[in-house]
PDB file of C-alpha atoms in Angstrom:
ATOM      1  CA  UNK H 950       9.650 -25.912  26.319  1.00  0.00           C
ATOM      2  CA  UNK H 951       7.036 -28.219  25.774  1.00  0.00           C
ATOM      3  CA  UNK H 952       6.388 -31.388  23.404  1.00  0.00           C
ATOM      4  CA  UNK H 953       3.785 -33.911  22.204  1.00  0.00           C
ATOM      5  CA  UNK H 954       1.052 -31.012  21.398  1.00  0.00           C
ATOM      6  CA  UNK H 955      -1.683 -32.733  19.547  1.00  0.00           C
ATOM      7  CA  UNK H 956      -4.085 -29.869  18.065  1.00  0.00           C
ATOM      8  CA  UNK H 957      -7.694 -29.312  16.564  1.00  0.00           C
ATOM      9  CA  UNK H 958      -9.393 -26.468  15.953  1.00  0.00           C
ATOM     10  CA  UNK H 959     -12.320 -25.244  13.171  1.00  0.00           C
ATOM     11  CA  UNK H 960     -10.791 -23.666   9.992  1.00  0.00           C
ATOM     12  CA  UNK H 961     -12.045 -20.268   9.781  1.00  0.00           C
ATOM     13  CA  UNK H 962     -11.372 -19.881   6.015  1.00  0.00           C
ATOM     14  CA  UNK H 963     -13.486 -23.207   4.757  1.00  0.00           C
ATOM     15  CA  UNK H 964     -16.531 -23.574   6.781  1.00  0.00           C
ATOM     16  CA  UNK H 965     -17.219 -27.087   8.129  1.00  0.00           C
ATOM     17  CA  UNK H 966     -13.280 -28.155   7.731  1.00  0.00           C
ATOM     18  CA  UNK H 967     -10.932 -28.522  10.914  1.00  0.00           C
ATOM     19  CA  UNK H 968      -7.427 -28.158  11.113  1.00  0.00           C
ATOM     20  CA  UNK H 969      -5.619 -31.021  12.851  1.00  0.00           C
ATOM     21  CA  UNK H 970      -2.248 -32.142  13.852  1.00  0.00           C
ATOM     22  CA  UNK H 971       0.864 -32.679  16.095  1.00  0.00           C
ATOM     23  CA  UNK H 972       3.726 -30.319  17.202  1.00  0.00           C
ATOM     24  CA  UNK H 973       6.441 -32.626  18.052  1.00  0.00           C
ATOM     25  CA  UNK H 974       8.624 -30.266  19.770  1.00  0.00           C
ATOM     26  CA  UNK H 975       8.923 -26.347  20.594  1.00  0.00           C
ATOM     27  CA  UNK H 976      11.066 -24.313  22.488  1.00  0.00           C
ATOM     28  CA  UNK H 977      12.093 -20.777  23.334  1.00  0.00           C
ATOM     29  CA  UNK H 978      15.205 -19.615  24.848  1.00  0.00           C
ATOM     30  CA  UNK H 979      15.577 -15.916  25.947  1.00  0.00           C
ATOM     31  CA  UNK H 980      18.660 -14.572  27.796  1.00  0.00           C
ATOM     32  CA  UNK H 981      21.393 -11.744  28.909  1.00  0.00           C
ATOM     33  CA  UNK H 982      18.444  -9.139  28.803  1.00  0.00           C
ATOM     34  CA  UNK H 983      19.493  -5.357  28.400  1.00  0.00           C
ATOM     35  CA  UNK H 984      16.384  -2.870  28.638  1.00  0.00           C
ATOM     36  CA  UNK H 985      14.390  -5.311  29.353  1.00  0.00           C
ATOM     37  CA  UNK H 986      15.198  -7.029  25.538  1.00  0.00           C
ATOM     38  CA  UNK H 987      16.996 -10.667  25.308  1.00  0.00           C
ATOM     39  CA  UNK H 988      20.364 -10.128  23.464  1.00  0.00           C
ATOM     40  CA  UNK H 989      20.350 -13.880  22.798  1.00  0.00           C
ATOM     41  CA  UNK H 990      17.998 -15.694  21.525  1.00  0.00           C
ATOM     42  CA  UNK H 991      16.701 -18.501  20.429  1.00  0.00           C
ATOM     43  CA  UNK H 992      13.970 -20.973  19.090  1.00  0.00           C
ATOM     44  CA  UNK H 993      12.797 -23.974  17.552  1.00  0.00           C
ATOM     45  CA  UNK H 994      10.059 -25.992  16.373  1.00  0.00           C
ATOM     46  CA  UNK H 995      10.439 -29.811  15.183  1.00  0.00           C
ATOM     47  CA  UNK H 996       8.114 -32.011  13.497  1.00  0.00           C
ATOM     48  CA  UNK H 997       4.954 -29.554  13.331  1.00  0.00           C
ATOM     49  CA  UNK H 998       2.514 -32.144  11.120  1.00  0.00           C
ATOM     50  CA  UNK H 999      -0.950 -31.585   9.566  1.00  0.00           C
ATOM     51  CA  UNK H1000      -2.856 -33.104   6.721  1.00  0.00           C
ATOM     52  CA  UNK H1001      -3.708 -30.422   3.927  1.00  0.00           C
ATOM     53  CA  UNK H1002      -7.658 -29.640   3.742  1.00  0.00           C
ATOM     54  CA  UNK H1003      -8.816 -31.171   0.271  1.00  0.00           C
ATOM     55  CA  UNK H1004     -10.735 -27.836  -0.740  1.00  0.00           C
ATOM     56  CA  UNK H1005      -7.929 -25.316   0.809  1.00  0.00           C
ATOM     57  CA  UNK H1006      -8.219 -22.046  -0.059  1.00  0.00           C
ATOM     58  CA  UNK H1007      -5.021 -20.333   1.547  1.00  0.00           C
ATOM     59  CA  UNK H1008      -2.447 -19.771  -1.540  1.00  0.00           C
ATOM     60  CA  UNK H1009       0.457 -21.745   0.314  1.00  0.00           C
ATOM     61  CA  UNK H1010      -1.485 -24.629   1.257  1.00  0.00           C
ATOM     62  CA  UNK H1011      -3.448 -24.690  -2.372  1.00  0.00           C
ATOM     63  CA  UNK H1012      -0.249 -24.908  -4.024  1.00  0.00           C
ATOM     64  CA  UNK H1013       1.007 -27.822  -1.948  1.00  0.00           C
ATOM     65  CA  UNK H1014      -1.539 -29.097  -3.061  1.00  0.00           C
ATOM     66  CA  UNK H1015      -0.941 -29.104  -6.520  1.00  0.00           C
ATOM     67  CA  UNK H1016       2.660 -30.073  -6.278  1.00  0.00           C
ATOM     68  CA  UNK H1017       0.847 -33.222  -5.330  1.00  0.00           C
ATOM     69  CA  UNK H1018       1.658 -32.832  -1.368  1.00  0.00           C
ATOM     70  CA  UNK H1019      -1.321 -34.093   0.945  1.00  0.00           C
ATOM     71  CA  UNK H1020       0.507 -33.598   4.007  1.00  0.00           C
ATOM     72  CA  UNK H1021       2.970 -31.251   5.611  1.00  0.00           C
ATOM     73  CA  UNK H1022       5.516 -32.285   8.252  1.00  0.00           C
ATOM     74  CA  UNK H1023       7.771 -29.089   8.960  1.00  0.00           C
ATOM     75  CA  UNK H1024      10.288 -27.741  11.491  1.00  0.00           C
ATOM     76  CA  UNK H1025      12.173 -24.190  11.901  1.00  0.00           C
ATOM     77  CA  UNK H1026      14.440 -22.475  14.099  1.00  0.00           C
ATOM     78  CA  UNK H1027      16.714 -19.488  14.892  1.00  0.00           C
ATOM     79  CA  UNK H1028      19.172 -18.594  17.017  1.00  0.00           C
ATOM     80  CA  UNK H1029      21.207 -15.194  17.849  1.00  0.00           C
ATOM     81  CA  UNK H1030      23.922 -13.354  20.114  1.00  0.00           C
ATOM     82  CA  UNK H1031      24.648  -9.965  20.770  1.00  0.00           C
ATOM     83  CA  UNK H1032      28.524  -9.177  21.395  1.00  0.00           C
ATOM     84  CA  UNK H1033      28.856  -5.730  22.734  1.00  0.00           C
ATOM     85  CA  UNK H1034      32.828  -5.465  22.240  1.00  0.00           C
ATOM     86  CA  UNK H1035      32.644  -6.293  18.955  1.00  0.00           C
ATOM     87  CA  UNK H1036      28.872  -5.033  18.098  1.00  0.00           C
ATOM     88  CA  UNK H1037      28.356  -7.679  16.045  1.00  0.00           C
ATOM     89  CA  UNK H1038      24.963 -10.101  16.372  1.00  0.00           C
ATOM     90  CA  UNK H1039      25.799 -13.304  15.094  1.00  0.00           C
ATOM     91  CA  UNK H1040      22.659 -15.451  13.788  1.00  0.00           C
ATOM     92  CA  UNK H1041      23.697 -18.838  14.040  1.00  0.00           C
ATOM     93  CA  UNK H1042      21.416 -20.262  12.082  1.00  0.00           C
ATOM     94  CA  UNK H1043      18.093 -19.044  10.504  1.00  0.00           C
ATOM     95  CA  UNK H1044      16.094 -22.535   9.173  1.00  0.00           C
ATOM     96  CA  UNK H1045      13.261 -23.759   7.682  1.00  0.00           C
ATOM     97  CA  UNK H1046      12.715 -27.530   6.654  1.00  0.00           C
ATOM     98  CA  UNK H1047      10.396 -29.641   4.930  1.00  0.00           C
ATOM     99  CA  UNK H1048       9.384 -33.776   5.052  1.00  0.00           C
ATOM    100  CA  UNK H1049      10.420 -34.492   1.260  1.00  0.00           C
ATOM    101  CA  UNK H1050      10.786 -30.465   0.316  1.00  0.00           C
ATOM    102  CA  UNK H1051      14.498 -29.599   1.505  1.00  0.00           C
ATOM    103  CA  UNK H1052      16.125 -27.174   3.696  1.00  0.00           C
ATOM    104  CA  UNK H1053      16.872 -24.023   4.164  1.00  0.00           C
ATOM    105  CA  UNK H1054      19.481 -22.764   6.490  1.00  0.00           C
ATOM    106  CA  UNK H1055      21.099 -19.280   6.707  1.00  0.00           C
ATOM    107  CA  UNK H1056      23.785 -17.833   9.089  1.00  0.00           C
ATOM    108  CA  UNK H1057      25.032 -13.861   9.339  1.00  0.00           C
ATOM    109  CA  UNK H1058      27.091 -11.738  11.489  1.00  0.00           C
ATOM    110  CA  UNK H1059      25.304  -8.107  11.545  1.00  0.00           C
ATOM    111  CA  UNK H1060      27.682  -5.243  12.517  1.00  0.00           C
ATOM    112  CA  UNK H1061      27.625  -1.860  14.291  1.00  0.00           C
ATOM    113  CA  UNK H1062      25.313  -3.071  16.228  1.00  0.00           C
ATOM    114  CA  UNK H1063      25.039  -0.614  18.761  1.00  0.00           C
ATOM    115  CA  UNK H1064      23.631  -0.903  22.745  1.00  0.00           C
ATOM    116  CA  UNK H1065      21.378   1.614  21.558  1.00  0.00           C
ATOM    117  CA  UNK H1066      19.419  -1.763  19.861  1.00  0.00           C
ATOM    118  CA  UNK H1067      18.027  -2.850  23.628  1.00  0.00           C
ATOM    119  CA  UNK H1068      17.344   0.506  25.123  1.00  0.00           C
ATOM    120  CA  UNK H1069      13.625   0.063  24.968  1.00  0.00           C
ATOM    121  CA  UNK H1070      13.715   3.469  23.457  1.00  0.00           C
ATOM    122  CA  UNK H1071      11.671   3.062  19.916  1.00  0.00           C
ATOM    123  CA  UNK H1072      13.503   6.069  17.965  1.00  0.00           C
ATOM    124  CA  UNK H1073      16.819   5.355  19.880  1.00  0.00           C
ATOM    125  CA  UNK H1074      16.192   1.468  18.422  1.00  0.00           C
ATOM    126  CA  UNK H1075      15.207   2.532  15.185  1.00  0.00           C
ATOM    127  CA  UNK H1076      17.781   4.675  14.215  1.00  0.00           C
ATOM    128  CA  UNK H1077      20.208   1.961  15.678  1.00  0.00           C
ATOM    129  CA  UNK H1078      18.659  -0.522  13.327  1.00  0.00           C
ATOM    130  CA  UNK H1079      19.563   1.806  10.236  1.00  0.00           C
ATOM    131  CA  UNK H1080      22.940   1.613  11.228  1.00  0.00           C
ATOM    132  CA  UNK H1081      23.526  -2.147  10.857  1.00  0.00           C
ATOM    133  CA  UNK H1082      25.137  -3.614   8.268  1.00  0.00           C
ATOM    134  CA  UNK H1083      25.448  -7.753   6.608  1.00  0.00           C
ATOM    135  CA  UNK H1084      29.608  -8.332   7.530  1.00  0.00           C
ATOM    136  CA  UNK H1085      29.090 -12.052   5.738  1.00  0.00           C
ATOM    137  CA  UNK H1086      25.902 -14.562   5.408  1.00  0.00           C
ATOM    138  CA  UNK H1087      26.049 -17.785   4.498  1.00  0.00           C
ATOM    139  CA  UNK H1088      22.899 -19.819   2.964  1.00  0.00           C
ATOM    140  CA  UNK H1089      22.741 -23.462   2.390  1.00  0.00           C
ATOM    141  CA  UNK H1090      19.939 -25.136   0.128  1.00  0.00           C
ATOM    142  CA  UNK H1091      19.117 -29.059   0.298  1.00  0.00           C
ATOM    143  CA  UNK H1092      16.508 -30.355  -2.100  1.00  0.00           C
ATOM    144  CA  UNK H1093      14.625 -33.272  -0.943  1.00  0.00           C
ATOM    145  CA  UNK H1094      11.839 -33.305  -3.514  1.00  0.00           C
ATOM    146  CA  UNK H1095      10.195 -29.862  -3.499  1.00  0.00           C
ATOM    147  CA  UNK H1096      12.454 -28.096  -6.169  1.00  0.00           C
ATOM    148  CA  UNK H1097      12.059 -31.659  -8.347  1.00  0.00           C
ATOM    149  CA  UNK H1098       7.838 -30.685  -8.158  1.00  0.00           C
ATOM    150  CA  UNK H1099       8.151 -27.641  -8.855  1.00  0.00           C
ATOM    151  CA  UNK H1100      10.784 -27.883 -11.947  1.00  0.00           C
ATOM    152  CA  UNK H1101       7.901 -30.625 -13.150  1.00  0.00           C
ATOM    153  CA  UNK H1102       4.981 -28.481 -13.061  1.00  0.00           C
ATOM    154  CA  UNK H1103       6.468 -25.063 -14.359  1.00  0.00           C
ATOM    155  CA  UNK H1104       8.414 -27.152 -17.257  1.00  0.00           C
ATOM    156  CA  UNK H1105       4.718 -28.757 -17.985  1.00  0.00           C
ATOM    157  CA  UNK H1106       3.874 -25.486 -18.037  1.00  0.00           C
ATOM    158  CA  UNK H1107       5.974 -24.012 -20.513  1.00  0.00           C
ATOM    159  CA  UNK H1108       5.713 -27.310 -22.548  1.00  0.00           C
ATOM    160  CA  UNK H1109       9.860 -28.278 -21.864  1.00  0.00           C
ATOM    161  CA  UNK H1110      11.578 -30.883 -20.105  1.00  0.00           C
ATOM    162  CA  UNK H1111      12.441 -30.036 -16.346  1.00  0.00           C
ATOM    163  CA  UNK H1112      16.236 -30.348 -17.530  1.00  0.00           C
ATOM    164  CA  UNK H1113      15.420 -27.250 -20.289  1.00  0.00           C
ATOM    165  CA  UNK H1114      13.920 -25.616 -17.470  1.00  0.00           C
ATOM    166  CA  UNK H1115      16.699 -25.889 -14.949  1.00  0.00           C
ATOM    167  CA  UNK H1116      18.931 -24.249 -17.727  1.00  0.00           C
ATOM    168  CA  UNK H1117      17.559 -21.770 -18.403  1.00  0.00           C
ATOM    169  CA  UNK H1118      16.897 -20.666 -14.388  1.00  0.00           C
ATOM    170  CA  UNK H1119      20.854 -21.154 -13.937  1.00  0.00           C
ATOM    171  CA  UNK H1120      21.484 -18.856 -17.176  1.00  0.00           C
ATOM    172  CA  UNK H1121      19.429 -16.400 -15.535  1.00  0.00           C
ATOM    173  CA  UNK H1122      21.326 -16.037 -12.383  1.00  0.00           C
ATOM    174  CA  UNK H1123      24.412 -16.080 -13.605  1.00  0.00           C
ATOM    175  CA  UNK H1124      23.406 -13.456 -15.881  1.00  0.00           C
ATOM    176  CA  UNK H1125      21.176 -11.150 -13.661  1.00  0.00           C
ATOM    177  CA  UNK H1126      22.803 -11.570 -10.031  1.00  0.00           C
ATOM    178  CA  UNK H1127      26.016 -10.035 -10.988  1.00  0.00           C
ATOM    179  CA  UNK H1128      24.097  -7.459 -12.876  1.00  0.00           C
ATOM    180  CA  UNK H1129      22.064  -6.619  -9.498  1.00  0.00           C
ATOM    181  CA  UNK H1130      25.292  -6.526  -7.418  1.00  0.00           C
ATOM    182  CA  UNK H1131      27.198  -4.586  -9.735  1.00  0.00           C
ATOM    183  CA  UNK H1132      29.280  -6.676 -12.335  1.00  0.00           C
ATOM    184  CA  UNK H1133      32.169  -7.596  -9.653  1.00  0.00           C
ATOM    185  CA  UNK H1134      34.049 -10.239  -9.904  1.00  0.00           C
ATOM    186  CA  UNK H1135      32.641 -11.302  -6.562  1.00  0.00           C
ATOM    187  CA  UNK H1136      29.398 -10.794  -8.057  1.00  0.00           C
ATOM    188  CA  UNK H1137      30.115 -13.182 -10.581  1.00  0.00           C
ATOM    189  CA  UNK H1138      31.118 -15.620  -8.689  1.00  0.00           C
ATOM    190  CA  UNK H1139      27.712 -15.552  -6.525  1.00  0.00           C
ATOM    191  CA  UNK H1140      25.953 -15.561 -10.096  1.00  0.00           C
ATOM    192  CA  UNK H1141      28.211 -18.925 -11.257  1.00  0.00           C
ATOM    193  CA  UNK H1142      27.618 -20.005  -7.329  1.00  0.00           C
ATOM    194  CA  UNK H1143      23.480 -19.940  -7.828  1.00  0.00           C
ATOM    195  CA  UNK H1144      23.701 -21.115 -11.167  1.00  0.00           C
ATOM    196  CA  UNK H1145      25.291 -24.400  -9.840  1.00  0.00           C
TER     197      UNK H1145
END
């Protein structure tokens, strides 16, 4: 665990430009080990901030950029147990979240997952990795500006209004996600779900 990292370092992609910025906060947590592998884990990074380079040319950062963000100020974090009795792994949360972009958090429980998954044994892991399989996930979305950006510059784009655009994204998935997961009702519930 460690905090207050203040960093600066030449950018390698845009000669004569530096990266700077702060790491508020970061932390790893690795435990019950089995084969030498952590069954539970977890991590987390808060308040990792950095101005964007004016002339970026990394795709992510460029289109940051563009959606009119000079600045990023982020934080992310996971965390996951292995239950042997019931071979499940529960990830507890899987998140990723943005200064004025949003959040997004996910949480699973992976089945059959076997002891075979810490042996240290590569083939023994691998085929033990083919055997999971998603019991339930749960994913929550919170806009805090980048979705608004983005409906802005695509509508532009397509010469609509970012209300035009937003209906016709939501007709989409409730058309195509039940179509992808087989026409269900529970499929079409997800589809009206995203749509909303």
């Amino acid at each position: 665990f460690f905090n207050g990292l203040d960093f600066d370092f030449p950018d390698t992609k845009n000669k004569g430009q530096r990266v700077r910025g702060k790491l508020g906060e970061f932390d790893v947590t690795l435990a019950k080990y089995l084969g030498g592998i952590p069954t539970d884990m977890s991590a987390r990074i808060k308040n990792l901030a950095m101005d964007i380079p004016a002339n970026t040319t990394e795709k992510g950062l460029k289109d940051l950029l563009d959606l009119g963000y000079k600045s990023i100020n982020i934080g992310m974090g996971f965390s996951t147990q292995w239950d042997e009795a019931s071979k499940n792994i529960k990830v507890n949360s899987l998140s990723l979240e943005g200064v004025d972009m949003g959040t997004i958090s996910l949480g699973s429980t992976l089945g059959n997952a076997a002891r075979e998954l810490f042996t240290g044994d590569k083939n023994a892991m691998q085929l033990a990795a083919l055997g999971l399989t998603v019991k339930d996930i749960k994913v929550n979305i919170s806009n805090s500006g980048l979705f608004d950006r983005v409906y802005d510059r695509e509508a532009k784009k397509g010469k609509k209004t970012p209300d035009q655009l937003k209906q016709e994204i939501s007709g989409m998935a409730q058309a195509l996600i039940p179509a992808f997961l087989g026409g269900s009702d529970a499929a079409t519930a997800v589809g009206k779900a995203v749509a909303q």
